[in-house]
Short mmCIF file of C-alpha atoms and ligand atoms in Angstrom, two decimals:
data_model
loop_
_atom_site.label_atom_id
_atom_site.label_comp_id
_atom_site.label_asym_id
_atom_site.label_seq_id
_atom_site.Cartn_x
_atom_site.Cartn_y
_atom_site.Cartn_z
CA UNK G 1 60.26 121.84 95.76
CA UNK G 2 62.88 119.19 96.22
CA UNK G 3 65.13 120.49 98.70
CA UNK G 4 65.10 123.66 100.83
CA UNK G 5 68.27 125.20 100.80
CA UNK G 6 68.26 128.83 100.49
CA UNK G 7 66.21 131.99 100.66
CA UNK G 8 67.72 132.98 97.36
CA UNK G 9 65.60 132.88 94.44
CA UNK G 10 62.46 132.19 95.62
CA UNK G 11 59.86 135.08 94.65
CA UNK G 12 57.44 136.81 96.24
CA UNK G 13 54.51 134.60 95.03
CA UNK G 14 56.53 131.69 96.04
CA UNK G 15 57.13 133.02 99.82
CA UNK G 16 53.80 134.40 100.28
CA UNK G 17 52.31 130.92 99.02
CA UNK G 18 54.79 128.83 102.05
CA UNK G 19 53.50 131.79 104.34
CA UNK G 20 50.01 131.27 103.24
CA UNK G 21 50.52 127.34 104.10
CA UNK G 22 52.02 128.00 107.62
CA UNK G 23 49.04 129.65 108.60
CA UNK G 24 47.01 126.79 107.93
CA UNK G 25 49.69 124.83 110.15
CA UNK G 26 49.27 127.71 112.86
CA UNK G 27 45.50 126.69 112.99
CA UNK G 28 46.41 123.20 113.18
CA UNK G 29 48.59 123.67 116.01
CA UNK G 30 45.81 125.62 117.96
CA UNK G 31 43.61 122.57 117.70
CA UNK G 32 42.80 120.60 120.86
CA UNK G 33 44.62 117.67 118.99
CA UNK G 34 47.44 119.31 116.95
CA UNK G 35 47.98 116.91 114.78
CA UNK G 36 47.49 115.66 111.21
CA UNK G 37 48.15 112.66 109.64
CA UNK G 38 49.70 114.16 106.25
CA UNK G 39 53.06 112.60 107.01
CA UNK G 40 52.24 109.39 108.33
CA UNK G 41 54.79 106.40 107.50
CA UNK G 42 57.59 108.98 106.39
CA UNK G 43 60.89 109.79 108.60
CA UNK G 44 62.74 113.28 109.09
CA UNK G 45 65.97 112.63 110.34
CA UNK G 46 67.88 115.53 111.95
CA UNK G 47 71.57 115.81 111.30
CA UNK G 48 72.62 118.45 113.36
CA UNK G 49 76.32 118.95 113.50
CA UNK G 50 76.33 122.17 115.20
CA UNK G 51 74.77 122.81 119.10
CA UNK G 52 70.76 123.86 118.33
CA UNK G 53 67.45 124.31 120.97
CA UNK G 54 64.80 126.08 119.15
CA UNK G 55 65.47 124.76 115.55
CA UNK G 56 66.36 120.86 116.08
CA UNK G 57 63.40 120.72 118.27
CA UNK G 58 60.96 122.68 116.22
CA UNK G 59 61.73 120.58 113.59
CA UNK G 60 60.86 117.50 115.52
CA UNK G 61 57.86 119.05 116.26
CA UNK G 62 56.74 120.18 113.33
CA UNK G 63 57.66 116.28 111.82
CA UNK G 64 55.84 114.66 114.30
CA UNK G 65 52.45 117.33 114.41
CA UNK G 66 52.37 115.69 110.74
CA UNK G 67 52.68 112.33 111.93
CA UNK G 68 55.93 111.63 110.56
CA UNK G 69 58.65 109.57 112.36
CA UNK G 70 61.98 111.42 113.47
CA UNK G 71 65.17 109.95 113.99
CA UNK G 72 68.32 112.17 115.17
CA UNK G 73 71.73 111.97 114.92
CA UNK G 74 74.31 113.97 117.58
CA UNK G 75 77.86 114.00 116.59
CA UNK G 76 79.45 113.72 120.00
CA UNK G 77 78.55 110.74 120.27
CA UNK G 78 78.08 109.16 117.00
CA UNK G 79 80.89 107.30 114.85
CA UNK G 80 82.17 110.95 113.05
CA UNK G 81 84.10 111.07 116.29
CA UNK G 82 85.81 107.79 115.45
CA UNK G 83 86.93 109.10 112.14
CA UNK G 84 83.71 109.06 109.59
CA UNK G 85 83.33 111.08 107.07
CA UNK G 86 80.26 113.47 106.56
CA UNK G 87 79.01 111.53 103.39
CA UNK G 88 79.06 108.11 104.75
CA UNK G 89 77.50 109.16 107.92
CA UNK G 90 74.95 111.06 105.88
CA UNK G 91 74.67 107.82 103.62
CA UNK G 92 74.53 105.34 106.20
CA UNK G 93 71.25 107.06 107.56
CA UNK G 94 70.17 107.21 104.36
CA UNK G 95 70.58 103.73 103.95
CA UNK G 96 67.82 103.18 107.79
CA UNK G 97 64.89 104.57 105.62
CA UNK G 98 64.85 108.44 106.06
CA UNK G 99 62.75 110.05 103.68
CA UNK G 100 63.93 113.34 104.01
CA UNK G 101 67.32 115.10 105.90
CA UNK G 102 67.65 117.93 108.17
CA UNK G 103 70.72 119.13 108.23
CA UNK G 104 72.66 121.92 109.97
CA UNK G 105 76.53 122.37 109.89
CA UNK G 106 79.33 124.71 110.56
CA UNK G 107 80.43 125.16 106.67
CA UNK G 108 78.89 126.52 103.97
CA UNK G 109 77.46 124.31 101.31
CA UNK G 110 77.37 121.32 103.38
CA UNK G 111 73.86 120.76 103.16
CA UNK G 112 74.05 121.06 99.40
CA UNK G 113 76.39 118.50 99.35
CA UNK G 114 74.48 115.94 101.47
CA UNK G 115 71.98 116.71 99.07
CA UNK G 116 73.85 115.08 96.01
CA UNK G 117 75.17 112.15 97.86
CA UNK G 118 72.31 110.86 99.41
CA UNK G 119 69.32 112.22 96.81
CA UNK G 120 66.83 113.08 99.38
CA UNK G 121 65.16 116.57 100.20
CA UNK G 122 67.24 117.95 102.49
CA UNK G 123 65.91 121.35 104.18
CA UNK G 124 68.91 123.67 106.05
CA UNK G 125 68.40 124.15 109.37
CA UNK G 126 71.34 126.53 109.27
CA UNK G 127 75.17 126.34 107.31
CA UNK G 128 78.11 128.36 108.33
CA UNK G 129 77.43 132.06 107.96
CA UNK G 130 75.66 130.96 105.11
CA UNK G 131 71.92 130.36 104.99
CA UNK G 132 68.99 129.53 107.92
CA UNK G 133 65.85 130.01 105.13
CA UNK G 134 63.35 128.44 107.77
CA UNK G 135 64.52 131.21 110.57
CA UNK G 136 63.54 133.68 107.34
CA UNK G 137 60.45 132.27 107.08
CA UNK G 138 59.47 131.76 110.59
CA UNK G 139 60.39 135.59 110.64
CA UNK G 140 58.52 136.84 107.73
CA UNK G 141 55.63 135.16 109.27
CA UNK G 142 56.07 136.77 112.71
CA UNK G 143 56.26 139.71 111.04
CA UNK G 144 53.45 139.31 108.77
CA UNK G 145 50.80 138.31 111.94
CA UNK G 146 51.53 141.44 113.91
CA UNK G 147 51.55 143.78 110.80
CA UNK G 148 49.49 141.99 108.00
CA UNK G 149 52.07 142.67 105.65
CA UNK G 150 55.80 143.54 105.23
CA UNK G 151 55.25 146.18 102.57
CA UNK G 152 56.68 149.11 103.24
CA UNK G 153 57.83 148.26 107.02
CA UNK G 154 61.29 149.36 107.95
CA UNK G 155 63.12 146.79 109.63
CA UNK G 156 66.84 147.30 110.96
CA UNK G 157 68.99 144.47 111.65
CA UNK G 158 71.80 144.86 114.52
CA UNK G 159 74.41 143.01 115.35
CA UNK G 160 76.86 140.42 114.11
CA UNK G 161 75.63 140.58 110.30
CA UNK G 162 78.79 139.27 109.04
CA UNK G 163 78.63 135.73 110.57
CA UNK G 164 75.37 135.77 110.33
CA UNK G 165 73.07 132.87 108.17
CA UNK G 166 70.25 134.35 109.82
CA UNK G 167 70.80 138.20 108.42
CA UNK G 168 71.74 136.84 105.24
CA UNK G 169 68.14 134.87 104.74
CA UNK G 170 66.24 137.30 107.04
CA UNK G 171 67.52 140.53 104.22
CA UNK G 172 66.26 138.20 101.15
CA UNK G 173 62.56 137.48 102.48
CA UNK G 174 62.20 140.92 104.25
CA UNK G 175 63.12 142.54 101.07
CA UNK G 176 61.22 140.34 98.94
CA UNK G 177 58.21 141.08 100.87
CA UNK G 178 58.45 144.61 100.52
CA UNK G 179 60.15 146.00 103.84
CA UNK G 180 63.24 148.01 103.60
CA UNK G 181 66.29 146.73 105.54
CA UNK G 182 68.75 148.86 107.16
CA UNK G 183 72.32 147.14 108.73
CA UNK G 184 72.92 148.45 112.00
CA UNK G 185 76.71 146.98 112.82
CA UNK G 186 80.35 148.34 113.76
CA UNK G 187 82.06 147.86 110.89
CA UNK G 188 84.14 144.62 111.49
CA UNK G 189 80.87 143.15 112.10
CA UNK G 190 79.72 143.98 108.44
CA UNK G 191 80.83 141.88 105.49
CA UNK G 192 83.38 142.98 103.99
CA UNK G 193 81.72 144.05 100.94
CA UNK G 194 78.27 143.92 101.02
CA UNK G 195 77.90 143.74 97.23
CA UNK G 196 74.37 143.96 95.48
CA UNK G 197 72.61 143.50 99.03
CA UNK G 198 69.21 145.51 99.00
CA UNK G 199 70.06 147.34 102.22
CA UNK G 200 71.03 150.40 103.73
CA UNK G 201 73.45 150.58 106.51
CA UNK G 202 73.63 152.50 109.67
CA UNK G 203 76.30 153.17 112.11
CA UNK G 204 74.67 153.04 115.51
CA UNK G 205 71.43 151.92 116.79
CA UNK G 206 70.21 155.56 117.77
CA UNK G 207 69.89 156.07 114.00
CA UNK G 208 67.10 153.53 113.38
CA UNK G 209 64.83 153.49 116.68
CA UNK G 210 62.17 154.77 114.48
CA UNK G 211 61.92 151.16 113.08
CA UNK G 212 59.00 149.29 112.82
CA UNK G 213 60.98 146.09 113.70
CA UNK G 214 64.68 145.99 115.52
CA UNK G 215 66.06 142.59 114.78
CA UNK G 216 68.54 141.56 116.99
CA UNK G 217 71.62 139.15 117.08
CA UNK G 218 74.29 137.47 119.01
CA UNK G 219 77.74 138.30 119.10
CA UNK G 220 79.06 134.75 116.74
CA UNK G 221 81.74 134.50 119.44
CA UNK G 222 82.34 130.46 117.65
CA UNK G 223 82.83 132.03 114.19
CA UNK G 224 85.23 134.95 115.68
CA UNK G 225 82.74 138.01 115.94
CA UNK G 226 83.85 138.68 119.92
CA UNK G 227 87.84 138.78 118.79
CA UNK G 228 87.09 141.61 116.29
CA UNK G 229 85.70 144.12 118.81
CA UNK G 230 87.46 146.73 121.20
CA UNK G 231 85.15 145.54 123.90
CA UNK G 232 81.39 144.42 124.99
CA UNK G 233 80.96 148.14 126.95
CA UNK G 234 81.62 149.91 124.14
CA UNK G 235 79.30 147.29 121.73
CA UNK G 236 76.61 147.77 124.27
CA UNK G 237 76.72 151.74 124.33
CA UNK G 238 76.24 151.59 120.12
CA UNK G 239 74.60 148.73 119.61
CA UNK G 240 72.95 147.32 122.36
CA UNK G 241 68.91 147.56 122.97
CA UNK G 242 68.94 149.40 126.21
CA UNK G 243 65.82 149.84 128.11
CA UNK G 244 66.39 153.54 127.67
CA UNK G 245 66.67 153.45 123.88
CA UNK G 246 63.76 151.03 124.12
CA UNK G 247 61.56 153.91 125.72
CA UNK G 248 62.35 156.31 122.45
CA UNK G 249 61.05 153.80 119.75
CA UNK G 250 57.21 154.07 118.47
CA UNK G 251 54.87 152.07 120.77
CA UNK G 252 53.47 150.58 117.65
CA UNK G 253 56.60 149.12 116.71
CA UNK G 254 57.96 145.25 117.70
CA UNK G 255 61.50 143.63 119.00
CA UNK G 256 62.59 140.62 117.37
CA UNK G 257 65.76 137.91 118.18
CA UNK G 258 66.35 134.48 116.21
CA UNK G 259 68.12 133.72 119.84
CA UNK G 260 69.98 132.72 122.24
CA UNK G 261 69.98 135.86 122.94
CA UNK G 262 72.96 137.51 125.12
CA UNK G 263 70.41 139.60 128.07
CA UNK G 264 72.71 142.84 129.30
CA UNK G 265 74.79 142.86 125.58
CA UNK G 266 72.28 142.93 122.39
CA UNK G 267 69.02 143.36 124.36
CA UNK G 268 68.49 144.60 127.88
CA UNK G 269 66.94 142.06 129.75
CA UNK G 270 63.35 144.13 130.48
CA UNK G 271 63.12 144.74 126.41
CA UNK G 272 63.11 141.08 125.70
CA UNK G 273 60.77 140.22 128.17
CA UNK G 274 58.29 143.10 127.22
CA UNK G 275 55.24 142.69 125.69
CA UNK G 276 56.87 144.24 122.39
CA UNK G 277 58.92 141.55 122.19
CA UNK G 278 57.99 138.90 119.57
CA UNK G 279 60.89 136.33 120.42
CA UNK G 280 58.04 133.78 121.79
CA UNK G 281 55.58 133.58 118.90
CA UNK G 282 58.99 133.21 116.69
CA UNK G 283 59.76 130.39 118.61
CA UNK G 284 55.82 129.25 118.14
CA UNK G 285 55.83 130.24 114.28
CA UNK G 286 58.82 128.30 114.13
CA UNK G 287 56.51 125.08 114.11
CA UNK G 288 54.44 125.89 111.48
CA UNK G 289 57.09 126.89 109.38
CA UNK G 290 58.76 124.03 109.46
CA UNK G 291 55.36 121.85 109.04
CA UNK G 292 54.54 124.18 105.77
CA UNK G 293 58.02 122.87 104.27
CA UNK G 294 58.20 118.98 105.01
CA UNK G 295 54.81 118.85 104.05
CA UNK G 296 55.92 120.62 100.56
CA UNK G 297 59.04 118.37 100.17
CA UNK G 298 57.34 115.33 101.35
CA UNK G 299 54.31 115.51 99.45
CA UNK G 300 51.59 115.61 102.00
CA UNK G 301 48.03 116.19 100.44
CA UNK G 302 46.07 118.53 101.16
CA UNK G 303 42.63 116.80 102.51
CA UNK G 304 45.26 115.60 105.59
CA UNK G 305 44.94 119.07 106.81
C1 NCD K 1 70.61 131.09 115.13
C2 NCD K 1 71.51 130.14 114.41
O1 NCD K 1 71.86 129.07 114.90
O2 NCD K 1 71.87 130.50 113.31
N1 NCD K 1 69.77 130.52 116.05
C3 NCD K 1 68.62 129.91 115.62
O3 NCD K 1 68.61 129.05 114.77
N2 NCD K 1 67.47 130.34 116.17
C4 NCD K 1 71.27 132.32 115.57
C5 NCD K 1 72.43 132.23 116.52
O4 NCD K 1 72.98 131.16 116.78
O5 NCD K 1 72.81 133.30 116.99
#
């Protein structure tokens, strides 16, 4: 691996294998001292260029339960707001010793390009509507603890699919894995052609609460999705996870959200805080995810574990 851009291509061997390898990092992190020394004398630095909680930090995390050094970057109130461009900011902290680049931006392809200029592994933390692959794999692994495997699990995603990085990696690994995917969206909230996608689409959430997993999202009110709906009522009354509609699905099956989620629009506040609800040990798996791939990229060696 020298970067990690994208859930495209990667097969099922290869996913199961990074899945296989967070594990190990989800023992690691249950240790008294959760912390290895695989990393030691490397740097992450995070170049996020769009607003983040769980992913920025979880990065951080995960770079410094390997012993690396971080070093982060906020645009606000760095020099880009004085007029520099994204490759000489990108090569400038290049140039301080980072071994490897974080990045997450608000157009597609950036991280690919950062990639080029600077000629370190870069791993996307999320671009445009584009990719998030380590929100895929932090999912496929949430999903993969509570039901040992995603084969044959029917998992419906609702919500904003068409700005969505997060659908667009989650459908790849979910379908890799096995699990059939179903779209739950109103139709301006669906790309406009969904092309070779291995999904099935829905129109309304009643059609899908026999799930085994409803995956919610936002609204992308930044990249337009509030401007292209009659109004949030009439979202909630199709789309939105009641408590009601809650009651009707299986008790075996779970809730899942990349968040921030919007409580009282996508997901009733009592479903996200049920027990059901897996949104926590995403956040959790989130860490070891993120430890399985700098540690990949970075080289770390096994007998450090
Ligand atoms: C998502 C993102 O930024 O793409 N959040 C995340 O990384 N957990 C989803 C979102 O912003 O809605």
């Amino acid at each position: 691996m020298n970067n990690f851009l994208t859930m495209e291509g990667l097969s099922k061997d290869e996913l199961t294998s990074v899945l296989d390898l967070s594990d190990e990092f989800v023992e690691v992190l249950a240790r008294p001292i959760p912390k290895v020394p695989a990393l030691r004398g490397r740097t992450v630095a995070m170049l996020f260029f769009e607003p983040s909680t769980r992913t920025r930090m979880s990065f951080e995390r995960a770079a410094k339960a390997l012993s690396a050094d971080t070093m982060s970057f906020s645009p606000g109130t760095s020099s880009l707001s004085k007029g520099e461009s994204l490759k000489d900011t990108a090569l400038t902290i290049k140039a301080m010793g980072a071994d490897a680049l974080v990045v997450r931006h608000s157009s597609t392809g950036a991280p690919w390009r950062i990639a080029e200029w600077t000629g370190l592994p870069v791993l996307n933390g999320g671009d445009g509507a584009h990719q998030h692959p380590t929100q895929a794999l932090l999912d496929a692994l949430t999903i993969r603890q509570h039901f040992g495997s995603l084969e044959g699990l029917k998992v419906a995603i609702v919500g904003d699919i068409r700005h969505s990085r997060v659908a667009r990696s989650d459908i790849t690994a979910f379908s890799t894995l096995g699990a059939t995917v179903t779209l739950v969206a109103p139709r301006t909230l669906l790309p406009v052609d969904l092309g070779d996608w291995p999904v099935r689409t829905a129109r309304a959430i009643d059609e899908v609460l026999d799930s085994d997993v409803i995956y919610l999202l936002r609204i992308q009110k930044e990249r337009g999705g509030a401007s292209v709906l009659p109004s949030l009522p009439e979202y909630v009354s199709r789309f939105g996870l009641t408590w009601e509609r809650f009651a009707r699905m299986s008790s075996d099956s779970v809730v899942m959200h990349p968040g921030p989620m919007n409580r009282g629009v996508e997901i009733a506040p009592e479903v996200a805080d049920h027990p059901r609800s897996l949104v926590e040990p995403q956040v959790a798996n989130g860490v070891a995810v993120r430890m399985a791939v700098l540690f990949r990229l970075l080289g770390g060696e096994a007998e450090d574990v």
